[in-house]
Amino acid sequence: MLFSSQVFLYFFLPITLIVYYLSPKRFRNFILLIASLIFYAWGEPVYILIMLFSTIFNYVTGLLIDKFQKKNQHKYAKIVLIVSVVGNLAILGFFKYSDFLISNINSLFNLNISLLAIALPIGISFYTFQTMSYTIDVYKQNVKAQKNFISFATYVTLFPQLIAGPIVKYRDVSESLENRKENITDFSEGIKCFIIGLFKKVMIANNVGFIWESIHSLPYSEISLSLAWFGAICYSLQIYYDFSGYSDMAIGLGKMFGFHFLENFNYPYIAKSITDFWRRWHISLSSWFKEYVYIPLGGSRKTIARTVINLLIVWFLTGLWHGASWNFIIWGLYFGVFIALEKAFLEKALYKTPKVLRHTYLLLIVVVGWVFFRANDITQAFEFLKV
């Protein structure tokens, strides 16, 4: 079920809001939980079982980590954390990367192992990262373990940000899960934010996306240099207005129900460097990788060489998170290389150049990067760039 669909706009959302606000406050998390499960089950009901398993698994591991921490049995708490992280990654890996792994094994060893052809459960990348951040934060004692299963399940399944984010850390909504205060100001702001996001998605993203698809479907021999650049720019606009539109709708929906999700896009195309761009684009994902991968690896606290390695690891994983294909991995490493160069010396040099040149540099790198992101495979990406 898409936020822009008639079923969502004319039936699901109005009915959910009516039932939610007619219910006593103590039942509102339960109402949201049921509504979220219905929302998730709309497309493929069987995958609700995976989400429920993930919810129960992380609820239990969170409680166990908390229990062992309180008893100063940190060794056991760490073991449970490892089980939790490995379990979450195993679920995500099986459903998202099994066929990618099999395909590469077949290619490397000239085998013919059958693909599993497993459909990817909607939102699994988002709720897996959210539950992982929860158990890690419980282990670090940044948050208290949630004892109320309904509240925890509401956090995991919350439909406003389930499909396309933002990735919501538990600590950012823990207070709202228990003590949120809905009011007309937030509700009206939520409607406004949702409408802006809907406009971005339906009126801008869909239309420039149509132009891009029309160009991309042409034989490459018929695409001129100017038309190729025009198409790539259209896709750059499509992906921004699509992603930021969904984020705006999610933030708006959250406000309607008393939640305040953090902003996920901050005018990324006005950035003056690649580093600055990724501080503004999909902020919740960038901050997740920074906090839970980059900093634990050592961040930039050690040598330049180690910092570069840490950045490349993070951006390899960022690319892989977006999709099970080598073009996503190349896309991630592509940005990782530029960020590493900026970290080493390039960003300082850029800030000595005129703003227009810095901005041109940013747009050129980003637009070319989106070609890798959108291509069906690496060969197609290079073929388009050679036009």
mmCIF file of C-alpha atoms in Angstrom:
data_model
loop_
_atom_site.group_PDB
_atom_site.id
_atom_site.type_symbol
_atom_site.label_atom_id
_atom_site.label_comp_id
_atom_site.label_asym_id
_atom_site.label_seq_id
_atom_site.Cartn_x
_atom_site.Cartn_y
_atom_site.Cartn_z
ATOM 1 C CA MET A 1 0.000 0.000 0.000
ATOM 2 C CA LEU A 2 1.538 3.290 -1.115
ATOM 3 C CA PHE A 3 0.922 6.618 0.619
ATOM 4 C CA SER A 4 -0.128 8.056 -2.739
ATOM 5 C CA SER A 5 -2.646 5.294 -3.471
ATOM 6 C CA GLN A 6 -6.384 5.902 -3.330
ATOM 7 C CA VAL A 7 -6.836 3.013 -0.893
ATOM 8 C CA PHE A 8 -4.472 4.679 1.567
ATOM 9 C CA LEU A 9 -5.718 8.254 1.106
ATOM 10 C CA TYR A 10 -9.459 7.594 1.077
ATOM 11 C CA PHE A 11 -9.847 4.530 3.275
ATOM 12 C CA PHE A 12 -6.891 3.368 5.353
ATOM 13 C CA LEU A 13 -5.669 6.735 6.680
ATOM 14 C CA PRO A 14 -9.089 8.299 7.502
ATOM 15 C CA ILE A 15 -10.349 5.115 9.204
ATOM 16 C CA THR A 16 -7.112 4.742 11.186
ATOM 17 C CA LEU A 17 -7.222 8.379 12.337
ATOM 18 C CA ILE A 18 -10.876 8.145 13.361
ATOM 19 C CA VAL A 19 -10.406 4.924 15.327
ATOM 20 C CA TYR A 20 -7.174 6.221 16.855
ATOM 21 C CA TYR A 21 -8.625 9.487 18.155
ATOM 22 C CA LEU A 22 -11.861 7.898 19.360
ATOM 23 C CA SER A 23 -9.875 5.402 21.430
ATOM 24 C CA PRO A 24 -8.671 6.069 24.995
ATOM 25 C CA LYS A 25 -4.982 7.023 25.161
ATOM 26 C CA ARG A 26 -3.977 3.730 26.778
ATOM 27 C CA PHE A 27 -5.183 1.835 23.690
ATOM 28 C CA ARG A 28 -3.639 4.068 21.028
ATOM 29 C CA ASN A 29 -0.374 2.157 20.679
ATOM 30 C CA PHE A 30 -2.403 -1.001 20.188
ATOM 31 C CA ILE A 31 -4.524 0.713 17.520
ATOM 32 C CA LEU A 32 -1.369 1.871 15.726
ATOM 33 C CA LEU A 33 0.101 -1.623 15.972
ATOM 34 C CA ILE A 34 -2.972 -3.256 14.410
ATOM 35 C CA ALA A 35 -3.174 -0.582 11.708
ATOM 36 C CA SER A 36 0.533 -1.016 10.926
ATOM 37 C CA LEU A 37 0.195 -4.791 10.653
ATOM 38 C CA ILE A 38 -2.759 -4.378 8.281
ATOM 39 C CA PHE A 39 -0.748 -1.851 6.256
ATOM 40 C CA TYR A 40 2.216 -4.213 6.056
ATOM 41 C CA ALA A 41 0.115 -7.278 5.250
ATOM 42 C CA TRP A 42 -1.747 -5.513 2.429
ATOM 43 C CA GLY A 43 0.786 -6.415 -0.249
ATOM 44 C CA GLU A 44 2.021 -9.839 0.901
ATOM 45 C CA PRO A 45 0.425 -11.172 4.131
ATOM 46 C CA VAL A 46 2.896 -14.023 4.639
ATOM 47 C CA TYR A 47 5.794 -11.629 5.275
ATOM 48 C CA ILE A 48 4.078 -10.278 8.349
ATOM 49 C CA LEU A 49 5.367 -13.423 10.075
ATOM 50 C CA ILE A 50 8.965 -12.311 9.450
ATOM 51 C CA MET A 51 8.251 -8.897 10.919
ATOM 52 C CA LEU A 52 6.570 -10.452 13.967
ATOM 53 C CA PHE A 53 9.497 -12.838 14.460
ATOM 54 C CA SER A 54 11.964 -9.940 14.217
ATOM 55 C CA THR A 55 9.891 -7.965 16.725
ATOM 56 C CA ILE A 56 9.707 -10.811 19.251
ATOM 57 C CA PHE A 57 13.377 -11.750 18.744
ATOM 58 C CA ASN A 58 14.637 -8.214 19.399
ATOM 59 C CA TYR A 59 12.193 -7.633 22.257
ATOM 60 C CA VAL A 60 13.518 -10.739 24.037
ATOM 61 C CA THR A 61 17.194 -10.027 23.310
ATOM 62 C CA GLY A 62 16.734 -6.448 24.533
ATOM 63 C CA LEU A 63 15.306 -7.701 27.823
ATOM 64 C CA LEU A 64 18.102 -10.262 28.227
ATOM 65 C CA ILE A 65 20.817 -7.681 27.548
ATOM 66 C CA ASP A 66 19.226 -5.350 30.097
ATOM 67 C CA LYS A 67 18.964 -8.166 32.650
ATOM 68 C CA PHE A 68 22.623 -9.158 32.308
ATOM 69 C CA GLN A 69 23.791 -5.532 32.370
ATOM 70 C CA LYS A 70 21.948 -4.921 35.641
ATOM 71 C CA LYS A 71 23.630 -7.988 37.153
ATOM 72 C CA ASN A 72 27.035 -6.774 35.898
ATOM 73 C CA GLN A 73 27.255 -9.892 33.748
ATOM 74 C CA HIS A 74 28.607 -7.936 30.807
ATOM 75 C CA LYS A 75 30.087 -11.009 29.145
ATOM 76 C CA TYR A 76 26.651 -12.584 28.773
ATOM 77 C CA ALA A 77 25.135 -9.277 27.690
ATOM 78 C CA LYS A 78 27.727 -9.066 24.924
ATOM 79 C CA ILE A 79 26.984 -12.638 23.812
ATOM 80 C CA VAL A 80 23.273 -11.831 23.555
ATOM 81 C CA LEU A 81 24.085 -8.656 21.611
ATOM 82 C CA ILE A 82 26.180 -10.651 19.140
ATOM 83 C CA VAL A 83 23.362 -13.186 18.759
ATOM 84 C CA SER A 84 20.934 -10.316 18.167
ATOM 85 C CA VAL A 85 23.090 -8.570 15.547
ATOM 86 C CA VAL A 86 23.983 -11.805 13.746
ATOM 87 C CA GLY A 87 20.343 -12.919 13.828
ATOM 88 C CA ASN A 88 19.113 -9.636 12.374
ATOM 89 C CA LEU A 89 21.756 -9.626 9.653
ATOM 90 C CA ALA A 90 21.049 -13.287 8.858
ATOM 91 C CA ILE A 91 17.354 -12.553 8.293
ATOM 92 C CA LEU A 92 18.143 -9.526 6.135
ATOM 93 C CA GLY A 93 20.887 -11.394 4.283
ATOM 94 C CA PHE A 94 18.747 -14.433 3.514
ATOM 95 C CA PHE A 95 15.858 -12.496 2.026
ATOM 96 C CA LYS A 96 17.817 -9.712 0.347
ATOM 97 C CA TYR A 97 21.154 -11.212 -0.715
ATOM 98 C CA SER A 98 20.700 -14.991 -1.202
ATOM 99 C CA ASP A 99 20.245 -14.842 -4.967
ATOM 100 C CA PHE A 100 23.015 -12.254 -5.322
ATOM 101 C CA LEU A 101 25.415 -14.574 -3.497
ATOM 102 C CA ILE A 102 24.310 -17.630 -5.503
ATOM 103 C CA SER A 103 24.679 -15.738 -8.788
ATOM 104 C CA ASN A 104 28.226 -14.709 -7.935
ATOM 105 C CA ILE A 105 29.160 -18.251 -6.837
ATOM 106 C CA ASN A 106 27.763 -19.577 -10.107
ATOM 107 C CA SER A 107 29.814 -17.055 -12.081
ATOM 108 C CA LEU A 108 33.052 -17.625 -10.160
ATOM 109 C CA PHE A 109 32.992 -21.428 -10.160
ATOM 110 C CA ASN A 110 30.992 -22.060 -13.333
ATOM 111 C CA LEU A 111 28.191 -23.716 -11.373
ATOM 112 C CA ASN A 112 24.470 -23.829 -11.988
ATOM 113 C CA ILE A 113 22.949 -23.547 -8.529
ATOM 114 C CA SER A 114 19.274 -22.646 -8.772
ATOM 115 C CA LEU A 115 18.259 -19.226 -7.519
ATOM 116 C CA LEU A 116 15.831 -19.116 -4.614
ATOM 117 C CA ALA A 117 13.743 -16.343 -6.210
ATOM 118 C CA ILE A 118 12.608 -15.045 -2.832
ATOM 119 C CA ALA A 119 10.518 -11.878 -2.915
ATOM 120 C CA LEU A 120 11.993 -9.118 -0.775
ATOM 121 C CA PRO A 121 9.748 -8.300 2.202
ATOM 122 C CA ILE A 122 8.707 -4.640 2.146
ATOM 123 C CA GLY A 123 10.623 -2.440 4.570
ATOM 124 C CA ILE A 124 12.890 -5.202 5.886
ATOM 125 C CA SER A 125 16.033 -3.079 5.459
ATOM 126 C CA PHE A 126 14.480 -0.288 7.528
ATOM 127 C CA TYR A 127 12.998 -2.236 10.407
ATOM 128 C CA THR A 128 16.086 -4.475 10.644
ATOM 129 C CA PHE A 129 18.323 -1.431 11.108
ATOM 130 C CA GLN A 130 15.895 0.020 13.650
ATOM 131 C CA THR A 131 15.804 -3.132 15.768
ATOM 132 C CA MET A 132 19.594 -3.477 15.579
ATOM 133 C CA SER A 133 20.053 0.089 16.775
ATOM 134 C CA TYR A 134 17.676 -0.654 19.665
ATOM 135 C CA THR A 135 19.567 -3.688 20.982
ATOM 136 C CA ILE A 136 22.939 -1.962 20.494
ATOM 137 C CA ASP A 137 21.697 1.094 22.411
ATOM 138 C CA VAL A 138 20.332 -1.119 25.203
ATOM 139 C CA TYR A 139 23.755 -2.782 25.424
ATOM 140 C CA LYS A 140 25.481 0.613 25.535
ATOM 141 C CA GLN A 141 22.910 1.654 28.165
ATOM 142 C CA ASN A 142 21.882 4.622 26.032
ATOM 143 C CA VAL A 143 18.256 3.540 26.417
ATOM 144 C CA LYS A 144 16.293 1.400 28.827
ATOM 145 C CA ALA A 145 14.918 -1.882 27.549
ATOM 146 C CA GLN A 146 11.241 -1.591 26.648
ATOM 147 C CA LYS A 147 9.229 -3.896 28.942
ATOM 148 C CA ASN A 148 5.893 -3.312 27.222
ATOM 149 C CA PHE A 149 5.672 -5.563 24.173
ATOM 150 C CA ILE A 150 2.865 -3.542 22.555
ATOM 151 C CA SER A 151 4.935 -0.353 22.759
ATOM 152 C CA PHE A 152 7.997 -2.075 21.318
ATOM 153 C CA ALA A 153 5.999 -3.712 18.529
ATOM 154 C CA THR A 154 4.445 -0.339 17.710
ATOM 155 C CA TYR A 155 7.934 1.116 17.321
ATOM 156 C CA VAL A 156 9.091 -1.672 14.984
ATOM 157 C CA THR A 157 5.979 -1.784 12.799
ATOM 158 C CA LEU A 158 5.013 1.923 12.780
ATOM 159 C CA PHE A 159 3.542 2.296 9.296
ATOM 160 C CA PRO A 160 4.399 5.978 8.545
ATOM 161 C CA GLN A 161 8.118 5.223 8.152
ATOM 162 C CA LEU A 162 8.001 1.518 7.351
ATOM 163 C CA ILE A 163 8.413 1.564 3.560
ATOM 164 C CA ALA A 164 10.930 4.311 2.823
ATOM 165 C CA GLY A 165 12.132 5.644 6.152
ATOM 166 C CA PRO A 166 13.389 7.687 7.799
ATOM 167 C CA ILE A 167 15.229 5.136 9.945
ATOM 168 C CA VAL A 168 13.961 5.994 13.416
ATOM 169 C CA LYS A 169 16.187 5.176 16.375
ATOM 170 C CA TYR A 170 14.312 3.954 19.420
ATOM 171 C CA ARG A 171 15.791 6.640 21.657
ATOM 172 C CA ASP A 172 14.284 9.340 19.424
ATOM 173 C CA VAL A 173 10.718 8.089 19.978
ATOM 174 C CA SER A 174 10.901 6.224 23.305
ATOM 175 C CA GLU A 175 9.287 9.100 25.190
ATOM 176 C CA SER A 176 6.605 9.545 22.538
ATOM 177 C CA LEU A 177 5.709 5.858 22.685
ATOM 178 C CA GLU A 178 4.714 6.243 26.310
ATOM 179 C CA ASN A 179 3.759 9.890 26.848
ATOM 180 C CA ARG A 180 3.009 11.596 23.543
ATOM 181 C CA LYS A 181 0.556 14.465 23.563
ATOM 182 C CA GLU A 182 -1.379 14.887 20.345
ATOM 183 C CA ASN A 183 -2.579 18.404 19.594
ATOM 184 C CA ILE A 184 -4.223 20.355 16.800
ATOM 185 C CA THR A 185 -1.043 22.301 16.004
ATOM 186 C CA ASP A 186 0.996 19.154 15.343
ATOM 187 C CA PHE A 187 -1.910 17.596 13.479
ATOM 188 C CA SER A 188 -2.268 20.571 11.145
ATOM 189 C CA GLU A 189 1.507 20.706 10.643
ATOM 190 C CA GLY A 190 1.393 17.007 9.864
ATOM 191 C CA ILE A 191 -1.266 17.503 7.205
ATOM 192 C CA LYS A 192 0.768 20.313 5.646
ATOM 193 C CA CYS A 193 3.950 18.200 5.625
ATOM 194 C CA PHE A 194 2.106 15.212 4.182
ATOM 195 C CA ILE A 195 0.582 17.289 1.369
ATOM 196 C CA ILE A 196 4.002 18.744 0.471
ATOM 197 C CA GLY A 197 5.450 15.240 0.343
ATOM 198 C CA LEU A 198 2.533 13.963 -1.724
ATOM 199 C CA PHE A 199 3.002 16.841 -4.177
ATOM 200 C CA LYS A 200 6.717 16.060 -4.475
ATOM 201 C CA LYS A 201 5.986 12.408 -5.198
ATOM 202 C CA VAL A 202 2.964 12.661 -7.519
ATOM 203 C CA MET A 203 3.472 15.958 -9.330
ATOM 204 C CA ILE A 204 7.272 16.165 -9.608
ATOM 205 C CA ALA A 205 8.921 12.767 -9.090
ATOM 206 C CA ASN A 206 6.441 10.806 -11.194
ATOM 207 C CA ASN A 207 6.572 13.278 -14.088
ATOM 208 C CA VAL A 208 10.337 13.766 -14.328
ATOM 209 C CA GLY A 209 10.616 10.011 -13.821
ATOM 210 C CA PHE A 210 8.490 9.491 -16.905
ATOM 211 C CA ILE A 211 10.897 11.671 -18.912
ATOM 212 C CA TRP A 212 13.880 9.700 -17.610
ATOM 213 C CA GLU A 213 12.267 6.333 -18.423
ATOM 214 C CA SER A 214 11.427 7.544 -21.930
ATOM 215 C CA ILE A 215 15.059 8.487 -22.541
ATOM 216 C CA HIS A 216 16.542 5.452 -20.788
ATOM 217 C CA SER A 217 14.401 3.053 -22.848
ATOM 218 C CA LEU A 218 15.815 4.373 -26.135
ATOM 219 C CA PRO A 219 18.625 2.481 -27.894
ATOM 220 C CA TYR A 220 21.856 4.118 -26.744
ATOM 221 C CA SER A 221 22.842 4.721 -30.357
ATOM 222 C CA GLU A 222 19.886 7.116 -30.612
ATOM 223 C CA ILE A 223 20.742 9.113 -27.476
ATOM 224 C CA SER A 224 22.785 12.271 -27.981
ATOM 225 C CA LEU A 225 25.179 13.618 -25.360
ATOM 226 C CA SER A 226 22.803 16.438 -24.394
ATOM 227 C CA LEU A 227 19.828 14.054 -24.173
ATOM 228 C CA ALA A 228 21.804 11.669 -21.958
ATOM 229 C CA TRP A 229 22.693 14.479 -19.565
ATOM 230 C CA PHE A 230 19.100 15.712 -19.600
ATOM 231 C CA GLY A 231 17.893 12.208 -18.741
ATOM 232 C CA ALA A 232 20.420 11.815 -15.914
ATOM 233 C CA ILE A 233 19.383 15.185 -14.474
ATOM 234 C CA CYS A 234 15.723 14.147 -14.669
ATOM 235 C CA TYR A 235 16.521 10.962 -12.744
ATOM 236 C CA SER A 236 18.476 12.989 -10.178
ATOM 237 C CA LEU A 237 15.370 15.098 -9.641
ATOM 238 C CA GLN A 238 13.102 12.055 -9.593
ATOM 239 C CA ILE A 239 15.048 10.202 -6.914
ATOM 240 C CA TYR A 240 15.286 13.293 -4.723
ATOM 241 C CA TYR A 241 11.609 14.229 -4.935
ATOM 242 C CA ASP A 242 10.601 10.583 -4.559
ATOM 243 C CA PHE A 243 12.711 9.872 -1.465
ATOM 244 C CA SER A 244 12.240 13.258 0.179
ATOM 245 C CA GLY A 245 8.542 13.170 -0.705
ATOM 246 C CA TYR A 246 8.078 9.863 1.095
ATOM 247 C CA SER A 247 10.106 11.174 4.048
ATOM 248 C CA ASP A 248 7.933 14.294 4.239
ATOM 249 C CA MET A 249 4.796 12.156 4.140
ATOM 250 C CA ALA A 250 6.205 9.912 6.881
ATOM 251 C CA ILE A 251 7.116 12.907 9.064
ATOM 252 C CA GLY A 252 3.679 14.404 8.448
ATOM 253 C CA LEU A 253 1.899 11.160 9.325
ATOM 254 C CA GLY A 254 4.030 10.871 12.455
ATOM 255 C CA LYS A 255 2.911 14.334 13.590
ATOM 256 C CA MET A 256 -0.738 13.378 13.038
ATOM 257 C CA PHE A 257 -0.242 10.577 15.578
ATOM 258 C CA GLY A 258 1.888 12.591 18.014
ATOM 259 C CA PHE A 259 5.388 11.496 16.913
ATOM 260 C CA HIS A 260 8.208 13.792 15.863
ATOM 261 C CA PHE A 261 10.568 12.097 13.421
ATOM 262 C CA LEU A 262 13.815 13.843 12.550
ATOM 263 C CA GLU A 263 14.234 15.515 9.162
ATOM 264 C CA ASN A 264 15.695 13.177 6.546
ATOM 265 C CA PHE A 265 16.595 15.565 3.688
ATOM 266 C CA ASN A 266 18.043 19.059 4.003
ATOM 267 C CA TYR A 267 18.314 20.532 0.484
ATOM 268 C CA PRO A 268 21.171 18.192 -0.542
ATOM 269 C CA TYR A 269 21.589 19.653 -4.023
ATOM 270 C CA ILE A 270 22.753 22.975 -2.597
ATOM 271 C CA ALA A 271 25.738 21.243 -0.961
ATOM 272 C CA LYS A 272 29.271 22.338 -1.866
ATOM 273 C CA SER A 273 31.024 18.972 -1.423
ATOM 274 C CA ILE A 274 30.223 15.271 -1.448
ATOM 275 C CA THR A 275 30.738 15.128 2.305
ATOM 276 C CA ASP A 276 28.261 17.963 2.753
ATOM 277 C CA PHE A 277 25.845 16.262 0.356
ATOM 278 C CA TRP A 278 25.739 13.135 2.504
ATOM 279 C CA ARG A 279 25.144 15.206 5.614
ATOM 280 C CA ARG A 280 21.981 16.399 3.883
ATOM 281 C CA TRP A 281 20.799 13.325 1.922
ATOM 282 C CA HIS A 282 18.975 10.471 3.698
ATOM 283 C CA ILE A 283 20.278 11.827 6.993
ATOM 284 C CA SER A 284 18.872 8.968 9.067
ATOM 285 C CA LEU A 285 20.788 6.361 7.030
ATOM 286 C CA SER A 286 24.048 8.344 6.996
ATOM 287 C CA SER A 287 23.859 8.928 10.746
ATOM 288 C CA TRP A 288 23.059 5.237 11.355
ATOM 289 C CA PHE A 289 26.169 4.073 9.510
ATOM 290 C CA LYS A 290 28.268 6.760 11.163
ATOM 291 C CA GLU A 291 27.151 5.836 14.682
ATOM 292 C CA TYR A 292 26.977 2.042 14.412
ATOM 293 C CA VAL A 293 29.705 1.260 11.865
ATOM 294 C CA TYR A 294 32.112 4.142 11.161
ATOM 295 C CA ILE A 295 32.773 5.261 14.743
ATOM 296 C CA PRO A 296 33.112 1.683 16.143
ATOM 297 C CA LEU A 297 35.670 1.001 13.380
ATOM 298 C CA GLY A 298 37.701 3.928 14.669
ATOM 299 C CA GLY A 299 36.245 6.736 12.589
ATOM 300 C CA SER A 300 38.842 9.346 11.740
ATOM 301 C CA ARG A 301 40.650 9.101 15.066
ATOM 302 C CA LYS A 302 43.580 7.100 13.688
ATOM 303 C CA THR A 303 45.808 7.403 10.632
ATOM 304 C CA ILE A 304 44.658 8.728 7.266
ATOM 305 C CA ALA A 305 45.091 5.236 5.799
ATOM 306 C CA ARG A 306 42.856 3.702 8.482
ATOM 307 C CA THR A 307 40.301 6.476 8.013
ATOM 308 C CA VAL A 308 40.166 5.762 4.276
ATOM 309 C CA ILE A 309 39.688 2.033 4.929
ATOM 310 C CA ASN A 310 36.899 2.786 7.423
ATOM 311 C CA LEU A 311 35.174 5.058 4.915
ATOM 312 C CA LEU A 312 35.400 2.472 2.128
ATOM 313 C CA ILE A 313 33.949 -0.214 4.414
ATOM 314 C CA VAL A 314 31.059 2.058 5.349
ATOM 315 C CA TRP A 315 30.335 3.001 1.753
ATOM 316 C CA PHE A 316 30.625 -0.579 0.540
ATOM 317 C CA LEU A 317 27.966 -1.488 3.121
ATOM 318 C CA THR A 318 25.890 1.586 2.237
ATOM 319 C CA GLY A 319 25.817 0.533 -1.406
ATOM 320 C CA LEU A 320 25.023 -3.069 -0.489
ATOM 321 C CA TRP A 321 22.211 -1.902 1.825
ATOM 322 C CA HIS A 322 20.506 -0.179 -1.095
ATOM 323 C CA GLY A 323 20.347 -3.316 -3.218
ATOM 324 C CA ALA A 324 21.732 -6.751 -3.975
ATOM 325 C CA SER A 325 23.662 -5.859 -7.119
ATOM 326 C CA TRP A 326 27.194 -4.874 -8.034
ATOM 327 C CA ASN A 327 26.044 -1.553 -9.454
ATOM 328 C CA PHE A 328 24.881 -0.532 -5.965
ATOM 329 C CA ILE A 329 28.208 -1.592 -4.487
ATOM 330 C CA ILE A 330 30.121 0.360 -7.156
ATOM 331 C CA TRP A 331 27.823 3.327 -6.494
ATOM 332 C CA GLY A 332 28.616 3.171 -2.784
ATOM 333 C CA LEU A 333 32.368 2.844 -3.300
ATOM 334 C CA TYR A 334 32.239 5.640 -5.894
ATOM 335 C CA PHE A 335 30.986 8.055 -3.238
ATOM 336 C CA GLY A 336 33.264 6.510 -0.624
ATOM 337 C CA VAL A 337 36.335 7.336 -2.742
ATOM 338 C CA PHE A 338 35.328 10.979 -3.151
ATOM 339 C CA ILE A 339 34.539 11.345 0.554
ATOM 340 C CA ALA A 340 37.902 9.771 1.410
ATOM 341 C CA LEU A 341 39.658 12.191 -0.959
ATOM 342 C CA GLU A 342 37.829 15.111 0.617
ATOM 343 C CA LYS A 343 38.722 13.869 4.076
ATOM 344 C CA ALA A 344 42.380 13.629 3.086
ATOM 345 C CA PHE A 345 42.850 16.943 1.275
ATOM 346 C CA LEU A 346 40.236 17.749 -1.371
ATOM 347 C CA GLU A 347 37.614 19.421 0.843
ATOM 348 C CA LYS A 348 40.125 21.998 2.102
ATOM 349 C CA ALA A 349 41.123 22.736 -1.480
ATOM 350 C CA LEU A 350 37.477 23.007 -2.529
ATOM 351 C CA TYR A 351 36.741 25.685 0.054
ATOM 352 C CA LYS A 352 39.430 27.855 -1.495
ATOM 353 C CA THR A 353 37.681 27.735 -4.869
ATOM 354 C CA PRO A 354 34.688 29.867 -5.955
ATOM 355 C CA LYS A 355 31.295 28.617 -4.758
ATOM 356 C CA VAL A 356 30.038 28.088 -8.289
ATOM 357 C CA LEU A 357 32.920 25.708 -9.032
ATOM 358 C CA ARG A 358 32.350 23.791 -5.804
ATOM 359 C CA HIS A 359 28.681 23.450 -6.613
ATOM 360 C CA THR A 360 29.411 22.372 -10.190
ATOM 361 C CA TYR A 361 31.815 19.738 -8.887
ATOM 362 C CA LEU A 362 29.142 18.447 -6.491
ATOM 363 C CA LEU A 363 26.397 18.206 -9.109
ATOM 364 C CA LEU A 364 28.660 16.567 -11.677
ATOM 365 C CA ILE A 365 29.774 13.828 -9.260
ATOM 366 C CA VAL A 366 26.268 13.225 -7.910
ATOM 367 C CA VAL A 367 24.486 13.078 -11.276
ATOM 368 C CA VAL A 368 27.042 10.609 -12.656
ATOM 369 C CA GLY A 369 26.667 8.596 -9.450
ATOM 370 C CA TRP A 370 22.912 8.274 -9.947
ATOM 371 C CA VAL A 371 23.547 6.599 -13.314
ATOM 372 C CA PHE A 372 25.256 3.734 -11.457
ATOM 373 C CA PHE A 373 22.441 3.655 -8.923
ATOM 374 C CA ARG A 374 19.673 3.430 -11.531
ATOM 375 C CA ALA A 375 21.349 1.032 -13.982
ATOM 376 C CA ASN A 376 20.262 -2.600 -14.054
ATOM 377 C CA ASP A 377 23.897 -3.670 -14.015
ATOM 378 C CA ILE A 378 27.422 -2.272 -14.310
ATOM 379 C CA THR A 379 27.618 -2.829 -18.053
ATOM 380 C CA GLN A 380 24.469 -0.802 -18.647
ATOM 381 C CA ALA A 381 25.778 2.026 -16.457
ATOM 382 C CA PHE A 382 29.044 2.296 -18.407
ATOM 383 C CA GLU A 383 27.238 2.027 -21.725
ATOM 384 C CA PHE A 384 25.027 4.965 -20.787
ATOM 385 C CA LEU A 385 27.997 7.021 -19.562
ATOM 386 C CA LYS A 386 29.832 6.396 -22.833
ATOM 387 C CA VAL A 387 27.010 8.018 -24.846
#
